[in-house]
mmCIF file of N, CA and C in Angstrom:
data_model
loop_
_atom_site.group_PDB
_atom_site.id
_atom_site.type_symbol
_atom_site.label_atom_id
_atom_site.label_comp_id
_atom_site.label_asym_id
_atom_site.label_seq_id
_atom_site.Cartn_x
_atom_site.Cartn_y
_atom_site.Cartn_z
ATOM 1 N N MET A 1 0.810 -1.189 -0.102
ATOM 2 C CA MET A 1 -0.088 -0.091 -0.041
ATOM 3 C C MET A 1 0.684 1.395 0.011
ATOM 4 N N LYS A 2 0.863 2.232 -0.828
ATOM 5 C CA LYS A 2 1.465 3.480 -0.941
ATOM 6 C C LYS A 2 0.839 4.484 0.082
ATOM 7 N N PHE A 3 1.721 5.065 0.858
ATOM 8 C CA PHE A 3 1.512 5.831 1.828
ATOM 9 C C PHE A 3 1.587 7.281 1.246
ATOM 10 N N ASN A 4 2.729 7.596 0.607
ATOM 11 C CA ASN A 4 2.909 9.118 0.147
ATOM 12 C C ASN A 4 2.469 9.352 -1.295
ATOM 13 N N PRO A 5 1.387 10.193 -1.661
ATOM 14 C CA PRO A 5 1.191 10.223 -2.960
ATOM 15 C C PRO A 5 2.027 10.993 -3.716
ATOM 16 N N PHE A 6 3.320 11.856 -3.285
ATOM 17 C CA PHE A 6 4.190 12.405 -3.900
ATOM 18 C C PHE A 6 5.620 11.559 -4.292
ATOM 19 N N VAL A 7 5.513 10.236 -3.973
ATOM 20 C CA VAL A 7 6.643 9.283 -4.101
ATOM 21 C C VAL A 7 6.209 8.505 -4.998
ATOM 22 N N THR A 8 6.620 8.067 -6.149
ATOM 23 C CA THR A 8 6.075 6.985 -7.250
ATOM 24 C C THR A 8 6.528 5.654 -6.766
ATOM 25 N N SER A 9 5.582 4.558 -7.049
ATOM 26 C CA SER A 9 5.849 3.312 -6.785
ATOM 27 C C SER A 9 6.393 2.550 -8.094
ATOM 28 N N ASP A 10 6.239 3.324 -9.372
ATOM 29 C CA ASP A 10 6.394 2.627 -10.566
ATOM 30 C C ASP A 10 7.760 2.151 -10.560
ATOM 31 N N ARG A 11 7.845 0.934 -10.923
ATOM 32 C CA ARG A 11 9.427 0.277 -10.953
ATOM 33 C C ARG A 11 10.164 0.924 -12.036
ATOM 34 N N SER A 12 9.704 1.213 -13.377
ATOM 35 C CA SER A 12 10.560 1.630 -14.433
ATOM 36 C C SER A 12 11.122 3.107 -13.893
ATOM 37 N N LYS A 13 10.254 3.962 -13.013
ATOM 38 C CA LYS A 13 10.718 5.372 -12.621
ATOM 39 C C LYS A 13 11.625 5.045 -11.506
ATOM 40 N N ASN A 14 11.657 4.202 -10.484
ATOM 41 C CA ASN A 14 12.447 3.988 -9.610
ATOM 42 C C ASN A 14 13.892 3.309 -10.113
ATOM 43 N N ARG A 15 13.891 2.601 -11.090
ATOM 44 C CA ARG A 15 15.106 2.215 -11.709
ATOM 45 C C ARG A 15 15.883 3.268 -12.679
ATOM 46 N N LYS A 16 15.048 4.357 -13.106
ATOM 47 C CA LYS A 16 15.504 5.151 -13.643
ATOM 48 C C LYS A 16 16.305 6.083 -12.668
ATOM 49 N N TRP A 17 15.969 6.440 -11.531
ATOM 50 C CA TRP A 17 16.168 7.322 -10.488
ATOM 51 C C TRP A 17 17.466 6.670 -9.924
ATOM 52 N N HIS A 18 17.393 5.423 -9.922
ATOM 53 C CA HIS A 18 18.417 4.859 -9.068
ATOM 54 C C HIS A 18 19.678 4.679 -10.002
ATOM 55 N N PHE A 19 19.819 4.469 -11.314
ATOM 56 C CA PHE A 19 20.877 4.407 -12.229
ATOM 57 C C PHE A 19 21.211 5.697 -12.767
ATOM 58 N N ASN A 20 20.552 6.623 -12.843
ATOM 59 C CA ASN A 20 20.768 8.088 -12.860
ATOM 60 C C ASN A 20 20.965 9.135 -11.690
ATOM 61 N N ALA A 21 20.891 8.216 -10.456
ATOM 62 C CA ALA A 21 21.368 9.080 -9.460
ATOM 63 C C ALA A 21 22.620 9.919 -9.337
ATOM 64 N N PRO A 22 23.030 10.923 -8.864
ATOM 65 C CA PRO A 22 24.023 11.938 -8.484
ATOM 66 C C PRO A 22 25.078 11.128 -7.757
ATOM 67 N N SER A 23 26.137 11.476 -7.466
ATOM 68 C CA SER A 23 27.158 10.756 -6.922
ATOM 69 C C SER A 23 26.821 10.924 -5.275
ATOM 70 N N HIS A 24 26.454 12.106 -4.811
ATOM 71 C CA HIS A 24 25.986 12.302 -3.372
ATOM 72 C C HIS A 24 25.008 11.478 -2.838
ATOM 73 N N ILE A 25 24.070 10.989 -3.936
ATOM 74 C CA ILE A 25 22.739 10.071 -3.386
ATOM 75 C C ILE A 25 23.346 8.540 -3.601
ATOM 76 N N ARG A 26 24.115 8.523 -4.422
ATOM 77 C CA ARG A 26 24.905 7.194 -4.776
ATOM 78 C C ARG A 26 25.518 6.799 -3.351
ATOM 79 N N LYS A 27 26.348 7.518 -2.679
ATOM 80 C CA LYS A 27 26.893 7.544 -1.645
ATOM 81 C C LYS A 27 25.874 6.890 -0.451
ATOM 82 N N LYS A 28 24.753 7.458 -0.231
ATOM 83 C CA LYS A 28 23.895 7.079 0.605
ATOM 84 C C LYS A 28 23.167 5.728 0.412
ATOM 85 N N ILE A 29 23.051 5.594 -1.290
ATOM 86 C CA ILE A 29 22.488 4.088 -1.712
ATOM 87 C C ILE A 29 23.547 2.927 -1.363
ATOM 88 N N MET A 30 24.746 3.289 -1.332
ATOM 89 C CA MET A 30 25.810 2.397 -1.009
ATOM 90 C C MET A 30 26.302 2.416 0.240
ATOM 91 N N SER A 31 25.532 2.706 1.089
ATOM 92 C CA SER A 31 25.929 2.733 2.541
ATOM 93 C C SER A 31 25.264 0.979 3.050
ATOM 94 N N PRO A 32 26.410 0.227 3.550
ATOM 95 C CA PRO A 32 26.109 -1.089 3.647
ATOM 96 C C PRO A 32 24.714 -1.715 4.506
ATOM 97 N N PRO A 33 23.927 -2.419 3.950
ATOM 98 C CA PRO A 33 22.886 -2.827 4.514
ATOM 99 C C PRO A 33 23.140 -3.640 5.890
ATOM 100 N N PRO A 34 23.962 -4.526 6.031
ATOM 101 C CA PRO A 34 24.062 -5.263 7.279
ATOM 102 C C PRO A 34 24.629 -4.232 8.361
ATOM 103 N N PRO A 35 24.129 -4.677 9.458
ATOM 104 C CA PRO A 35 24.548 -3.483 10.590
ATOM 105 C C PRO A 35 26.280 -3.424 10.966
ATOM 106 N N LEU A 36 26.466 -2.410 11.321
ATOM 107 C CA LEU A 36 28.115 -2.334 12.135
ATOM 108 C C LEU A 36 28.266 -3.332 13.386
ATOM 109 N N PHE A 37 29.616 -3.522 13.132
ATOM 110 C CA PHE A 37 30.027 -4.241 14.333
ATOM 111 C C PHE A 37 29.612 -3.289 15.775
ATOM 112 N N LYS A 38 29.413 -4.422 16.687
ATOM 113 C CA LYS A 38 28.790 -3.772 17.743
ATOM 114 C C LYS A 38 29.666 -2.538 18.575
ATOM 115 N N GLU A 39 30.872 -2.813 18.476
ATOM 116 C CA GLU A 39 31.850 -1.632 19.238
ATOM 117 C C GLU A 39 31.551 -0.297 18.424
ATOM 118 N N LEU A 40 31.447 -0.420 16.777
ATOM 119 C CA LEU A 40 31.298 0.718 16.205
ATOM 120 C C LEU A 40 30.088 1.384 16.134
ATOM 121 N N ARG A 41 28.887 0.558 16.461
ATOM 122 C CA ARG A 41 27.718 0.999 16.695
ATOM 123 C C ARG A 41 27.305 1.856 18.081
ATOM 124 N N GLN A 42 28.308 1.402 18.978
ATOM 125 C CA GLN A 42 28.088 2.003 20.201
ATOM 126 C C GLN A 42 29.193 3.273 20.231
ATOM 127 N N LYS A 43 30.301 3.242 19.492
ATOM 128 C CA LYS A 43 31.022 4.371 19.333
ATOM 129 C C LYS A 43 30.365 5.554 18.608
ATOM 130 N N TYR A 44 29.848 5.257 17.628
ATOM 131 C CA TYR A 44 29.230 6.243 16.633
ATOM 132 C C TYR A 44 27.593 6.462 16.953
ATOM 133 N N ASN A 45 27.021 5.670 17.587
ATOM 134 C CA ASN A 45 25.595 5.749 17.725
ATOM 135 C C ASN A 45 24.942 5.600 16.430
ATOM 136 N N VAL A 46 25.120 4.837 15.504
ATOM 137 C CA VAL A 46 24.395 4.547 14.374
ATOM 138 C C VAL A 46 24.342 3.128 13.997
ATOM 139 N N ARG A 47 23.752 2.765 13.174
ATOM 140 C CA ARG A 47 23.246 1.194 12.558
ATOM 141 C C ARG A 47 24.311 0.957 11.203
ATOM 142 N N SER A 48 24.270 2.085 10.461
ATOM 143 C CA SER A 48 25.215 2.166 9.189
ATOM 144 C C SER A 48 25.655 3.359 8.859
ATOM 145 N N MET A 49 26.744 3.306 8.216
ATOM 146 C CA MET A 49 27.253 4.608 7.711
ATOM 147 C C MET A 49 27.759 4.344 6.123
ATOM 148 N N PRO A 50 28.211 5.536 5.431
ATOM 149 C CA PRO A 50 28.407 5.179 4.088
ATOM 150 C C PRO A 50 29.855 4.571 4.001
ATOM 151 N N ILE A 51 29.995 3.660 2.841
ATOM 152 C CA ILE A 51 31.211 3.252 2.795
ATOM 153 C C ILE A 51 32.577 3.863 2.180
ATOM 154 N N ARG A 52 33.580 3.920 2.610
ATOM 155 C CA ARG A 52 34.727 4.537 2.150
ATOM 156 C C ARG A 52 35.976 3.770 1.997
ATOM 157 N N LYS A 53 36.760 4.095 1.396
ATOM 158 C CA LYS A 53 38.208 3.505 1.034
ATOM 159 C C LYS A 53 39.040 3.537 2.317
ATOM 160 N N ASP A 54 39.611 2.317 2.338
ATOM 161 C CA ASP A 54 40.187 1.838 3.715
ATOM 162 C C ASP A 54 39.294 1.722 4.971
ATOM 163 N N ASP A 55 37.945 1.298 4.399
ATOM 164 C CA ASP A 55 37.170 0.702 5.536
ATOM 165 C C ASP A 55 37.431 -0.725 5.686
ATOM 166 N N LYS A 56 37.140 -1.698 6.857
ATOM 167 C CA LYS A 56 37.257 -2.948 6.828
ATOM 168 C C LYS A 56 36.227 -3.601 6.775
ATOM 169 N N VAL A 57 35.928 -4.341 5.952
ATOM 170 C CA VAL A 57 34.784 -4.996 5.494
ATOM 171 C C VAL A 57 35.064 -6.513 5.562
ATOM 172 N N GLN A 58 33.648 -7.484 5.818
ATOM 173 C CA GLN A 58 33.527 -8.702 5.810
ATOM 174 C C GLN A 58 32.537 -8.897 4.524
ATOM 175 N N VAL A 59 32.900 -9.834 4.014
ATOM 176 C CA VAL A 59 32.040 -10.266 2.659
ATOM 177 C C VAL A 59 30.992 -11.324 3.119
ATOM 178 N N VAL A 60 29.530 -11.226 3.129
ATOM 179 C CA VAL A 60 28.593 -11.905 3.791
ATOM 180 C C VAL A 60 27.701 -12.838 2.641
ATOM 181 N N ARG A 61 28.095 -12.628 1.301
ATOM 182 C CA ARG A 61 27.493 -13.025 0.113
ATOM 183 C C ARG A 61 28.195 -13.525 -0.941
ATOM 184 N N GLY A 62 28.039 -14.699 -1.758
ATOM 185 C CA GLY A 62 28.776 -15.007 -2.964
ATOM 186 C C GLY A 62 29.810 -15.829 -2.621
ATOM 187 N N HIS A 63 31.091 -16.074 -3.523
ATOM 188 C CA HIS A 63 32.041 -16.950 -3.790
ATOM 189 C C HIS A 63 33.076 -16.748 -2.603
ATOM 190 N N TYR A 64 33.211 -15.507 -1.922
ATOM 191 C CA TYR A 64 34.169 -14.864 -1.178
ATOM 192 C C TYR A 64 33.783 -14.776 0.223
ATOM 193 N N LYS A 65 32.350 -15.330 0.260
ATOM 194 C CA LYS A 65 31.950 -15.154 1.715
ATOM 195 C C LYS A 65 32.751 -15.800 2.572
ATOM 196 N N GLY A 66 32.770 -15.458 4.090
ATOM 197 C CA GLY A 66 33.805 -16.076 4.956
ATOM 198 C C GLY A 66 33.928 -15.114 6.107
ATOM 199 N N GLN A 67 34.786 -15.336 7.135
ATOM 200 C CA GLN A 67 35.123 -14.833 8.336
ATOM 201 C C GLN A 67 36.307 -13.970 7.920
ATOM 202 N N GLN A 68 36.859 -13.792 7.110
ATOM 203 C CA GLN A 68 37.962 -13.031 6.797
ATOM 204 C C GLN A 68 37.508 -11.588 6.686
ATOM 205 N N ILE A 69 38.210 -10.555 7.366
ATOM 206 C CA ILE A 69 37.933 -9.163 6.990
ATOM 207 C C ILE A 69 38.982 -8.405 6.138
ATOM 208 N N ASP A 70 38.508 -7.835 5.207
ATOM 209 C CA ASP A 70 39.454 -7.410 4.233
ATOM 210 C C ASP A 70 39.270 -5.714 4.148
ATOM 211 N N LYS A 71 40.204 -5.177 3.613
ATOM 212 C CA LYS A 71 40.101 -3.547 3.491
ATOM 213 C C LYS A 71 39.747 -3.282 2.160
ATOM 214 N N VAL A 72 39.043 -2.157 2.032
ATOM 215 C CA VAL A 72 38.171 -1.434 0.886
ATOM 216 C C VAL A 72 39.420 -0.762 0.145
ATOM 217 N N VAL A 73 39.630 -1.055 -1.072
ATOM 218 C CA VAL A 73 40.828 -0.398 -1.869
ATOM 219 C C VAL A 73 39.837 0.561 -2.727
ATOM 220 N N GLN A 74 38.752 0.619 -3.274
ATOM 221 C CA GLN A 74 38.377 1.527 -4.007
ATOM 222 C C GLN A 74 36.811 1.379 -3.776
ATOM 223 N N VAL A 75 36.289 2.481 -4.129
ATOM 224 C CA VAL A 75 34.621 2.529 -4.085
ATOM 225 C C VAL A 75 34.305 3.366 -5.309
ATOM 226 N N TYR A 76 33.775 2.568 -6.493
ATOM 227 C CA TYR A 76 33.272 3.050 -7.736
ATOM 228 C C TYR A 76 32.037 3.290 -7.727
ATOM 229 N N ARG A 77 31.396 4.519 -7.336
ATOM 230 C CA ARG A 77 29.915 4.938 -7.405
ATOM 231 C C ARG A 77 29.525 4.651 -8.498
ATOM 232 N N LYS A 78 30.060 5.171 -9.593
ATOM 233 C CA LYS A 78 29.440 5.216 -11.034
ATOM 234 C C LYS A 78 28.786 3.813 -11.494
ATOM 235 N N LYS A 79 29.591 2.744 -11.165
ATOM 236 C CA LYS A 79 29.295 1.348 -11.353
ATOM 237 C C LYS A 79 28.437 0.755 -10.052
ATOM 238 N N TYR A 80 28.191 1.370 -9.089
ATOM 239 C CA TYR A 80 27.974 0.668 -7.759
ATOM 240 C C TYR A 80 28.822 -0.450 -7.381
ATOM 241 N N VAL A 81 30.205 -0.354 -7.377
ATOM 242 C CA VAL A 81 30.984 -1.300 -7.094
ATOM 243 C C VAL A 81 32.083 -1.108 -5.858
ATOM 244 N N ILE A 82 32.414 -2.078 -5.152
ATOM 245 C CA ILE A 82 33.318 -1.819 -4.410
ATOM 246 C C ILE A 82 34.404 -2.813 -4.411
ATOM 247 N N TYR A 83 35.621 -2.253 -4.646
ATOM 248 C CA TYR A 83 36.657 -3.219 -4.644
ATOM 249 C C TYR A 83 37.422 -3.577 -3.391
ATOM 250 N N ILE A 84 37.728 -4.866 -3.177
ATOM 251 C CA ILE A 84 38.323 -5.292 -1.870
ATOM 252 C C ILE A 84 39.611 -5.989 -1.858
ATOM 253 N N GLU A 85 40.371 -5.685 -1.159
ATOM 254 C CA GLU A 85 41.700 -6.235 -0.842
ATOM 255 C C GLU A 85 41.426 -7.805 -0.953
ATOM 256 N N ARG A 86 42.548 -8.452 -1.746
ATOM 257 C CA ARG A 86 42.399 -9.934 -1.929
ATOM 258 C C ARG A 86 41.129 -10.702 -2.200
ATOM 259 N N VAL A 87 40.309 -10.035 -2.954
ATOM 260 C CA VAL A 87 39.086 -10.621 -3.407
ATOM 261 C C VAL A 87 39.188 -10.600 -4.741
#
């Protein structure tokens, strides 16, 4: 059910908005959905924050998922891609 009459729920319009979004909005879209580690959550009092170069991340989906925590080498907002060390 749609609550806000000023926001569209049309799939094609939402896809257009997503792929034509400017860089400062892509930064917000690329904020990692999994929650932060408990220490960081308590330190910064937030559940998620935008990803940056030199952040430490853990892969949770796909072939490289596992317990190893690696460093972000590059965040390529134009392609919605994050490059991780040793992956």
